[in-house]
Short mmCIF file of N, CA, C and O in Angstrom, two decimals:
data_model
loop_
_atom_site.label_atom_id
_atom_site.label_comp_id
_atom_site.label_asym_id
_atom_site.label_seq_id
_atom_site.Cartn_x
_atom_site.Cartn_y
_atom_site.Cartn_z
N UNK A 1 0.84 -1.19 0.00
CA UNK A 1 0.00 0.00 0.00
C UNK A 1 0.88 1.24 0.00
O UNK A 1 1.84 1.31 0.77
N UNK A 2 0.62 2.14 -0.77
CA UNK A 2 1.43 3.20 -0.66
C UNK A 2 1.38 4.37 0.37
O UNK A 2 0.26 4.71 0.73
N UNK A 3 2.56 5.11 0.95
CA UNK A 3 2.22 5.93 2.16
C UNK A 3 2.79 7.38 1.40
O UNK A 3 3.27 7.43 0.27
N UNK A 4 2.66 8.23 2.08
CA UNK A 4 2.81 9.90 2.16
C UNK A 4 4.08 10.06 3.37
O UNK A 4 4.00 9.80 4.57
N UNK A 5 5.37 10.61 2.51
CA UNK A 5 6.20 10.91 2.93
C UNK A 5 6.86 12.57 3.03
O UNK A 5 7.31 13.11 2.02
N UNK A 6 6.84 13.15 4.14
CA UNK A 6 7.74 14.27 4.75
C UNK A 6 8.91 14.21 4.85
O UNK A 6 9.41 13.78 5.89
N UNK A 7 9.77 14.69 3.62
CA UNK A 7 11.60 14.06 3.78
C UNK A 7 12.21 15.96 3.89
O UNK A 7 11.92 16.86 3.10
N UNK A 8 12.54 15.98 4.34
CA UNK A 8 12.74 17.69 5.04
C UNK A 8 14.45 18.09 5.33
O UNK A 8 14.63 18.35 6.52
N UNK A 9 15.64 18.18 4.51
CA UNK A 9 16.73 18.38 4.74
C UNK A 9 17.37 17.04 5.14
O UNK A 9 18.11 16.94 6.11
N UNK A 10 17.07 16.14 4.43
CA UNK A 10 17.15 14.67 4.73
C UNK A 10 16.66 14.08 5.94
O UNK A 10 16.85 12.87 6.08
N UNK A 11 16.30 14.48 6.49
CA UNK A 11 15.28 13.61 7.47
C UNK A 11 13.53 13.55 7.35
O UNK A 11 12.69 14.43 7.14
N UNK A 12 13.46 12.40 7.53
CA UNK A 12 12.08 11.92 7.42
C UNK A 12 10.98 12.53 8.72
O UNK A 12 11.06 12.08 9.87
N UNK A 13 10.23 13.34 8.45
CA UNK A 13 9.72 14.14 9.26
C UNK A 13 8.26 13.57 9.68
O UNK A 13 7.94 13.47 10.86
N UNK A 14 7.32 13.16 8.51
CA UNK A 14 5.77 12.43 9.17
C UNK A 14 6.03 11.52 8.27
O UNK A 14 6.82 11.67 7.34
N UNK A 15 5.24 10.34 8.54
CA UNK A 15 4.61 9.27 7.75
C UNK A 15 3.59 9.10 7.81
O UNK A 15 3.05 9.03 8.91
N UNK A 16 2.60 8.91 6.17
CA UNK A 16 1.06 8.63 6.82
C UNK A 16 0.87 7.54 5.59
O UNK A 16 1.33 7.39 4.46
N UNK A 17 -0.02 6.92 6.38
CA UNK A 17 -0.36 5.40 5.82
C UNK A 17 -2.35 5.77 6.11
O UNK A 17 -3.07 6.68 6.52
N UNK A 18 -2.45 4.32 5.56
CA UNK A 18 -3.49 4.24 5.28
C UNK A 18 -3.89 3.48 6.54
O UNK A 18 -3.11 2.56 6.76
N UNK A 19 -5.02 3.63 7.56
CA UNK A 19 -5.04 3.09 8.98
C UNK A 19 -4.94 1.82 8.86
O UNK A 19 -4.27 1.33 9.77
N UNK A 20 -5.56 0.66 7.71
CA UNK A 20 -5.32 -0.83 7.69
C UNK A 20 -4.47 -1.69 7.33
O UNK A 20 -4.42 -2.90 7.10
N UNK A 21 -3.42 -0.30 7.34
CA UNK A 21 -1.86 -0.81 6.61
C UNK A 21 -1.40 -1.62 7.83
O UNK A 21 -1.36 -1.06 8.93
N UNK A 22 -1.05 -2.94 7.70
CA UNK A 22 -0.77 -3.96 8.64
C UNK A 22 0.45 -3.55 9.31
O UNK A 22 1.23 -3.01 8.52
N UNK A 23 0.87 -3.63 10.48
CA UNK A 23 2.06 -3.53 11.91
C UNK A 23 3.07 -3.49 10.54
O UNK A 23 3.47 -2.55 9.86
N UNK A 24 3.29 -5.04 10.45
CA UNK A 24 4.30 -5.41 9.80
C UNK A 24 5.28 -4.47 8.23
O UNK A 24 6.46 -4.18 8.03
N UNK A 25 4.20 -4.32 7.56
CA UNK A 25 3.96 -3.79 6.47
C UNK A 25 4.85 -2.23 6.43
O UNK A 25 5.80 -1.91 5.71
N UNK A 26 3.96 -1.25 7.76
CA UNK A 26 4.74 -0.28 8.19
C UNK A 26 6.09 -0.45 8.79
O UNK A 26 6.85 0.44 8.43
N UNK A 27 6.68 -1.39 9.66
CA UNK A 27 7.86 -1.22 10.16
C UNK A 27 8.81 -2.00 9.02
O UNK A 27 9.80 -2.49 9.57
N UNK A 28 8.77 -2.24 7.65
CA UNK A 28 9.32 -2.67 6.79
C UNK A 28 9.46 -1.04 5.85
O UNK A 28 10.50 -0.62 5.35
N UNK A 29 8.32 -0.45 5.81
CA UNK A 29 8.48 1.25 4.85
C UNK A 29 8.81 2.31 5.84
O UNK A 29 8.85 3.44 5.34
N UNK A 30 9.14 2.21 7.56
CA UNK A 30 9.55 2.76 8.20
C UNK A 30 11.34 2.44 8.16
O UNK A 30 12.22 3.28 8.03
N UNK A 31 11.52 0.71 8.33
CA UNK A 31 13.09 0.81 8.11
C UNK A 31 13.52 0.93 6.44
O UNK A 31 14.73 1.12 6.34
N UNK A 32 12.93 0.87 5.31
CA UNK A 32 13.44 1.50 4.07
C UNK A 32 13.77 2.70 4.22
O UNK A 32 14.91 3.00 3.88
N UNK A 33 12.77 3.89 4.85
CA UNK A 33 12.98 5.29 5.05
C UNK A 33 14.34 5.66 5.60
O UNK A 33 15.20 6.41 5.13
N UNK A 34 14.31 4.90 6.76
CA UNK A 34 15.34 5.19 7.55
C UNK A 34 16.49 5.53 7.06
O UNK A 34 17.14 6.57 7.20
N UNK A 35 16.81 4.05 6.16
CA UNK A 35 17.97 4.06 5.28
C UNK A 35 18.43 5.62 4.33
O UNK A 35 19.50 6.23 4.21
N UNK A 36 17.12 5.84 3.82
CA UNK A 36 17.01 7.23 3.28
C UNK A 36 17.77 8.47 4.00
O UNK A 36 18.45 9.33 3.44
N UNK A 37 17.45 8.36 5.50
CA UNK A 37 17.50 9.77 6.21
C UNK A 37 18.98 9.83 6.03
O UNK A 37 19.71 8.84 5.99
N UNK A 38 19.40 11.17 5.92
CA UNK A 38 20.85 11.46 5.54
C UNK A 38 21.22 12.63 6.70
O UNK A 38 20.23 13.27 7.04
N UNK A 39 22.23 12.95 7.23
CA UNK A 39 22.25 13.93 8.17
C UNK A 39 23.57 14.85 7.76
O UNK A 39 24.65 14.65 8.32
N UNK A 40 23.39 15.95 6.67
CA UNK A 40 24.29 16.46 5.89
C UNK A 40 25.43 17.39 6.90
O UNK A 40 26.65 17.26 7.00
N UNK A 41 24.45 18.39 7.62
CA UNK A 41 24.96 19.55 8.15
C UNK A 41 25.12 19.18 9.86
O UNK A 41 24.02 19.23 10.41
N UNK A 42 25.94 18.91 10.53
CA UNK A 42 25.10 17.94 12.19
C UNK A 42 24.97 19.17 12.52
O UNK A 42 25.02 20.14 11.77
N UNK A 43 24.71 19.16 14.16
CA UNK A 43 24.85 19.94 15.03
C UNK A 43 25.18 18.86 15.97
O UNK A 43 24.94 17.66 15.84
N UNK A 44 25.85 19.56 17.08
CA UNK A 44 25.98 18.34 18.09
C UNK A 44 26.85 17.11 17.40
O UNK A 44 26.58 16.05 17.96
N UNK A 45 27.81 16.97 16.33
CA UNK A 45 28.86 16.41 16.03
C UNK A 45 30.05 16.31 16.54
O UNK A 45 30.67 17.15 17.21
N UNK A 46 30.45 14.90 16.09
CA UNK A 46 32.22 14.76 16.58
C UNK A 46 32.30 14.88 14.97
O UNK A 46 31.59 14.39 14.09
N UNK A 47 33.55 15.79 14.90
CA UNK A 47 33.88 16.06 13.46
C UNK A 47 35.38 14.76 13.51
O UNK A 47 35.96 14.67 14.59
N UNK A 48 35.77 14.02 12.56
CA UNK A 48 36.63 13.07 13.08
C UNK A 48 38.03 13.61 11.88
O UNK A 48 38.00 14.59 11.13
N UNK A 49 39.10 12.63 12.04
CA UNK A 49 40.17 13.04 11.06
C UNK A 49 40.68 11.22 10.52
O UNK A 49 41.23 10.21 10.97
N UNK A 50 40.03 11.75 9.27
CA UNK A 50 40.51 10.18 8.80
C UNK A 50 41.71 9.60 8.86
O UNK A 50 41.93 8.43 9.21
N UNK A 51 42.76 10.69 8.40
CA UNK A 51 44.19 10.79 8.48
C UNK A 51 44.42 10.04 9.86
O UNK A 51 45.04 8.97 9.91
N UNK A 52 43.98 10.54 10.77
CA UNK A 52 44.58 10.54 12.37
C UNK A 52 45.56 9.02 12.94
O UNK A 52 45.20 7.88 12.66
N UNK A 53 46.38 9.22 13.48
CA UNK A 53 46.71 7.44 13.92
C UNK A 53 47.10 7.57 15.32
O UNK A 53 47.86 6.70 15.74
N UNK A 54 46.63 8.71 16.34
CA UNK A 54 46.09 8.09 17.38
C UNK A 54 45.28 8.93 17.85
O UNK A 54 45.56 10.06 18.24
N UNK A 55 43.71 8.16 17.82
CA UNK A 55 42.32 8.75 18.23
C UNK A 55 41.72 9.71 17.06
O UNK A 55 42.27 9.58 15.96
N UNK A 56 41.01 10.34 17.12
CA UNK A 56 40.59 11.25 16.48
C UNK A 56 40.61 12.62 16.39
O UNK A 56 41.16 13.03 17.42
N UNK A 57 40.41 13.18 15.96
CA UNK A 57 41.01 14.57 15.63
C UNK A 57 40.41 15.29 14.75
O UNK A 57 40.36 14.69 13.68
N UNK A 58 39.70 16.81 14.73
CA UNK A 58 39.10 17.15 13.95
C UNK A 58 39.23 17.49 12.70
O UNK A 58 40.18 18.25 12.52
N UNK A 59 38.39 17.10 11.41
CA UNK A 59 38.56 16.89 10.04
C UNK A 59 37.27 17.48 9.38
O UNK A 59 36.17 16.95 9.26
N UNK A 60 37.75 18.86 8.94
CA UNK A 60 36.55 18.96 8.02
C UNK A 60 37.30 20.00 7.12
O UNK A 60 37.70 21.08 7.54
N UNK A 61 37.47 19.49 5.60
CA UNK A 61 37.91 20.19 4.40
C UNK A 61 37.08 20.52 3.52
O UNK A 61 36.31 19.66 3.10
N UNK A 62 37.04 21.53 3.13
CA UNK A 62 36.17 22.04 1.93
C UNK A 62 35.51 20.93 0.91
O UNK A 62 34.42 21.09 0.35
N UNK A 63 36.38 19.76 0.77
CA UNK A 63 35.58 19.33 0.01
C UNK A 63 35.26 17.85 0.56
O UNK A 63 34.48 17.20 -0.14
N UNK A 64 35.69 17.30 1.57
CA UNK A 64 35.51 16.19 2.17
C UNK A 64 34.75 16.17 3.73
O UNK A 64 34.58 17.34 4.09
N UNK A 65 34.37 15.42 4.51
CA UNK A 65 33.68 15.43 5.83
C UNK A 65 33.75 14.51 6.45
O UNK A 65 33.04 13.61 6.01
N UNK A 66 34.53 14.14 7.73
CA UNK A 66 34.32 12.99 8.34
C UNK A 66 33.55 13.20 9.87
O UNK A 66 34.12 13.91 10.70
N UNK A 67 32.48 12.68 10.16
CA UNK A 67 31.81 13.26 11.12
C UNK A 67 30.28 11.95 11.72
O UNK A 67 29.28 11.47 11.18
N UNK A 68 31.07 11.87 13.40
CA UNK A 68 29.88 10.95 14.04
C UNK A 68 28.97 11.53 14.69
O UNK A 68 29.21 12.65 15.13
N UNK A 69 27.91 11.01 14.88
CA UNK A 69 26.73 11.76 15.39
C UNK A 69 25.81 10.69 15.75
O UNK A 69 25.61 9.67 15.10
N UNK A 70 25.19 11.11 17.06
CA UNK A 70 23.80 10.16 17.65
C UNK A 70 22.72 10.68 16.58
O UNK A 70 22.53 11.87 16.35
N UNK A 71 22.03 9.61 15.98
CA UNK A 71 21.10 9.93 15.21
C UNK A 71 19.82 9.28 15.66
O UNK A 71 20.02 8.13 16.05
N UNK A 72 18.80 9.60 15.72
CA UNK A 72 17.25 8.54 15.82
C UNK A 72 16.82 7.51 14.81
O UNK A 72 16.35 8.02 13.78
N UNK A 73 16.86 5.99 14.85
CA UNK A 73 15.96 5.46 13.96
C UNK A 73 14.86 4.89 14.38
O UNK A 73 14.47 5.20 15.51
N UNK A 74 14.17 4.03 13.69
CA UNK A 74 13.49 2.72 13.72
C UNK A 74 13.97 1.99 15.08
O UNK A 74 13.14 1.45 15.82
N UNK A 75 15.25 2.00 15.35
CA UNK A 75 15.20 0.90 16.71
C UNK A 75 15.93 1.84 17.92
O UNK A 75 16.30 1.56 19.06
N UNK A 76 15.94 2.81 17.28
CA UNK A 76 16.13 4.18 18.83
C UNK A 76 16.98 4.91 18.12
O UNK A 76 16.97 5.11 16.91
N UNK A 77 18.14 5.52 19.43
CA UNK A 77 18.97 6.25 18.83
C UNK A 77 20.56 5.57 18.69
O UNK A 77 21.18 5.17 19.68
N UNK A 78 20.98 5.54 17.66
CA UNK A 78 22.37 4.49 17.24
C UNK A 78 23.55 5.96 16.94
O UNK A 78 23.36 7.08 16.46
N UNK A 79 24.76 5.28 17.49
CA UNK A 79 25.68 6.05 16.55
C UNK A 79 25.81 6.10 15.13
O UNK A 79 25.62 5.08 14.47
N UNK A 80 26.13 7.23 14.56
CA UNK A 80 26.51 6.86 13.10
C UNK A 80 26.99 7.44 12.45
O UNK A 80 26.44 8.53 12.26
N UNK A 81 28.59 7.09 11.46
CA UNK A 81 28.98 7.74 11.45
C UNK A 81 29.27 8.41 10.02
O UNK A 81 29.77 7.42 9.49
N UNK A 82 29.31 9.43 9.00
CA UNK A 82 29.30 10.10 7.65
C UNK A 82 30.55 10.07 7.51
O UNK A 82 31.36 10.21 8.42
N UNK A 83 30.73 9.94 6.66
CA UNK A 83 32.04 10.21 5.23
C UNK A 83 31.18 11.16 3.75
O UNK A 83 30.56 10.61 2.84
N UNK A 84 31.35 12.40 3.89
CA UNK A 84 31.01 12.65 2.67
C UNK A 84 32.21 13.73 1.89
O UNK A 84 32.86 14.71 2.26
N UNK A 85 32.07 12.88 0.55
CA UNK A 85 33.61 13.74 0.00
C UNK A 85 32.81 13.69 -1.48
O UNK A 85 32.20 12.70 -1.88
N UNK A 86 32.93 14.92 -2.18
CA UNK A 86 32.99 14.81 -3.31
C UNK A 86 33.52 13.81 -4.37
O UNK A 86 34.63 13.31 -4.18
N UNK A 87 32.64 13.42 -5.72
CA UNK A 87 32.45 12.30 -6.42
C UNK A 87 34.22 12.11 -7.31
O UNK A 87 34.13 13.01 -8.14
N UNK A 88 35.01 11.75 -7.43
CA UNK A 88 36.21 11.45 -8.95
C UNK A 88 35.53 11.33 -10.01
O UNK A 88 36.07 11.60 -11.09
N UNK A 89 34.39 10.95 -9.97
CA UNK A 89 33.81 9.89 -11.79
C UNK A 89 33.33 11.46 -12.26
O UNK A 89 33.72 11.97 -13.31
N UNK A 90 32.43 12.13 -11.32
CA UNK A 90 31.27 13.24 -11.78
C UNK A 90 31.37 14.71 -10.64
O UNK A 90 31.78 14.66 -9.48
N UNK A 91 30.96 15.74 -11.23
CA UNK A 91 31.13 16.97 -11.36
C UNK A 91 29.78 17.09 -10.95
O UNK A 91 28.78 16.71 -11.57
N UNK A 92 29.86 17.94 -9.29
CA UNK A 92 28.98 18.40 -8.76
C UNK A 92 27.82 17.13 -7.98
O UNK A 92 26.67 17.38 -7.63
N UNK A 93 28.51 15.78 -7.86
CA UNK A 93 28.12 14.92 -7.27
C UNK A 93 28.81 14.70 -5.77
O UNK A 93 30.03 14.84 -5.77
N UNK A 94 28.42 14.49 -4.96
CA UNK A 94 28.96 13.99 -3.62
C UNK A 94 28.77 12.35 -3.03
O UNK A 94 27.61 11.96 -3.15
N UNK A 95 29.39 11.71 -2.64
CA UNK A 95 29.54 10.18 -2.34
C UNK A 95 29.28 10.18 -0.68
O UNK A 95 30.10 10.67 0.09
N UNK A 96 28.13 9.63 -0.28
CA UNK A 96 28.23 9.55 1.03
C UNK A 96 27.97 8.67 1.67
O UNK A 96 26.85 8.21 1.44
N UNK A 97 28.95 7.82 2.96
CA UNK A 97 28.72 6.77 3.47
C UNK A 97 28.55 7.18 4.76
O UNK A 97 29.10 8.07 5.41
N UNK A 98 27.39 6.08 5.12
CA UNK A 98 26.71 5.88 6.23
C UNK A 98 26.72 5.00 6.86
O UNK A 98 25.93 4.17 6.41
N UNK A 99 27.31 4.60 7.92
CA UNK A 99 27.79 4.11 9.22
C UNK A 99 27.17 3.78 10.23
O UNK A 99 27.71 4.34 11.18
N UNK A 100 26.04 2.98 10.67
CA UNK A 100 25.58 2.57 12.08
C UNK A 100 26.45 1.43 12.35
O UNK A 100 27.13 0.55 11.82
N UNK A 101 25.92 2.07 13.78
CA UNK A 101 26.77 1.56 15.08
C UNK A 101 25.64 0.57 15.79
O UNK A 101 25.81 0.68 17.00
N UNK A 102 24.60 -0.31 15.54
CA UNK A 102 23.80 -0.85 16.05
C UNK A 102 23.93 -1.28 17.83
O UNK A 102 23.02 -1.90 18.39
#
């Protein structure tokens, strides 16, 4: 069944379903979403240094980002942590990996 999605600066803001949309059904298009939510700009971040070789250390370059953050999902709140650096292949693309800490 299809639902109505609020995606708002990458986070998923309301979900609305249809009321006879089964338990199951929803916590399967609630954890797809999840996957979706992206957390570009934090607040409340550890900015990290990929470089670093002992502990971490703050890293944030104009064109790259390494940065952990408590985020909310589907099964509470998990660490997790971003890598986002601009694309090699393409121009004006960004590559970003996403990291839970379950």
């Amino acid at each position: 069944r299809p639902i109505r999605v609020r995606y708002v600066d990458g986070k998923v803001e309301k979900i609305d379903a249809e009321k006879d949309d089964p338990q199951w059904s929803m916590n399967i298009k609630r954890a797809l979403l999840n996957m979706l939510q992206i957390t570009r700009n934090p607040k409340n971040s550890e900015i990290l240094d990929k470089d670093a070789r002992e502990g971490n250390v703050a890293f944030d370059k104009s064109r790259e980002r390494l940065f952990r953050i408590m985020e909310p999902d589907v099964s509470g709140e998990c660490e997790t942590q971003y890598h986002i650096r601009d694309s090699q292949q393409e121009q004006n693309v960004q590559v970003v990996t996403k990291t839970k800490d379950f």
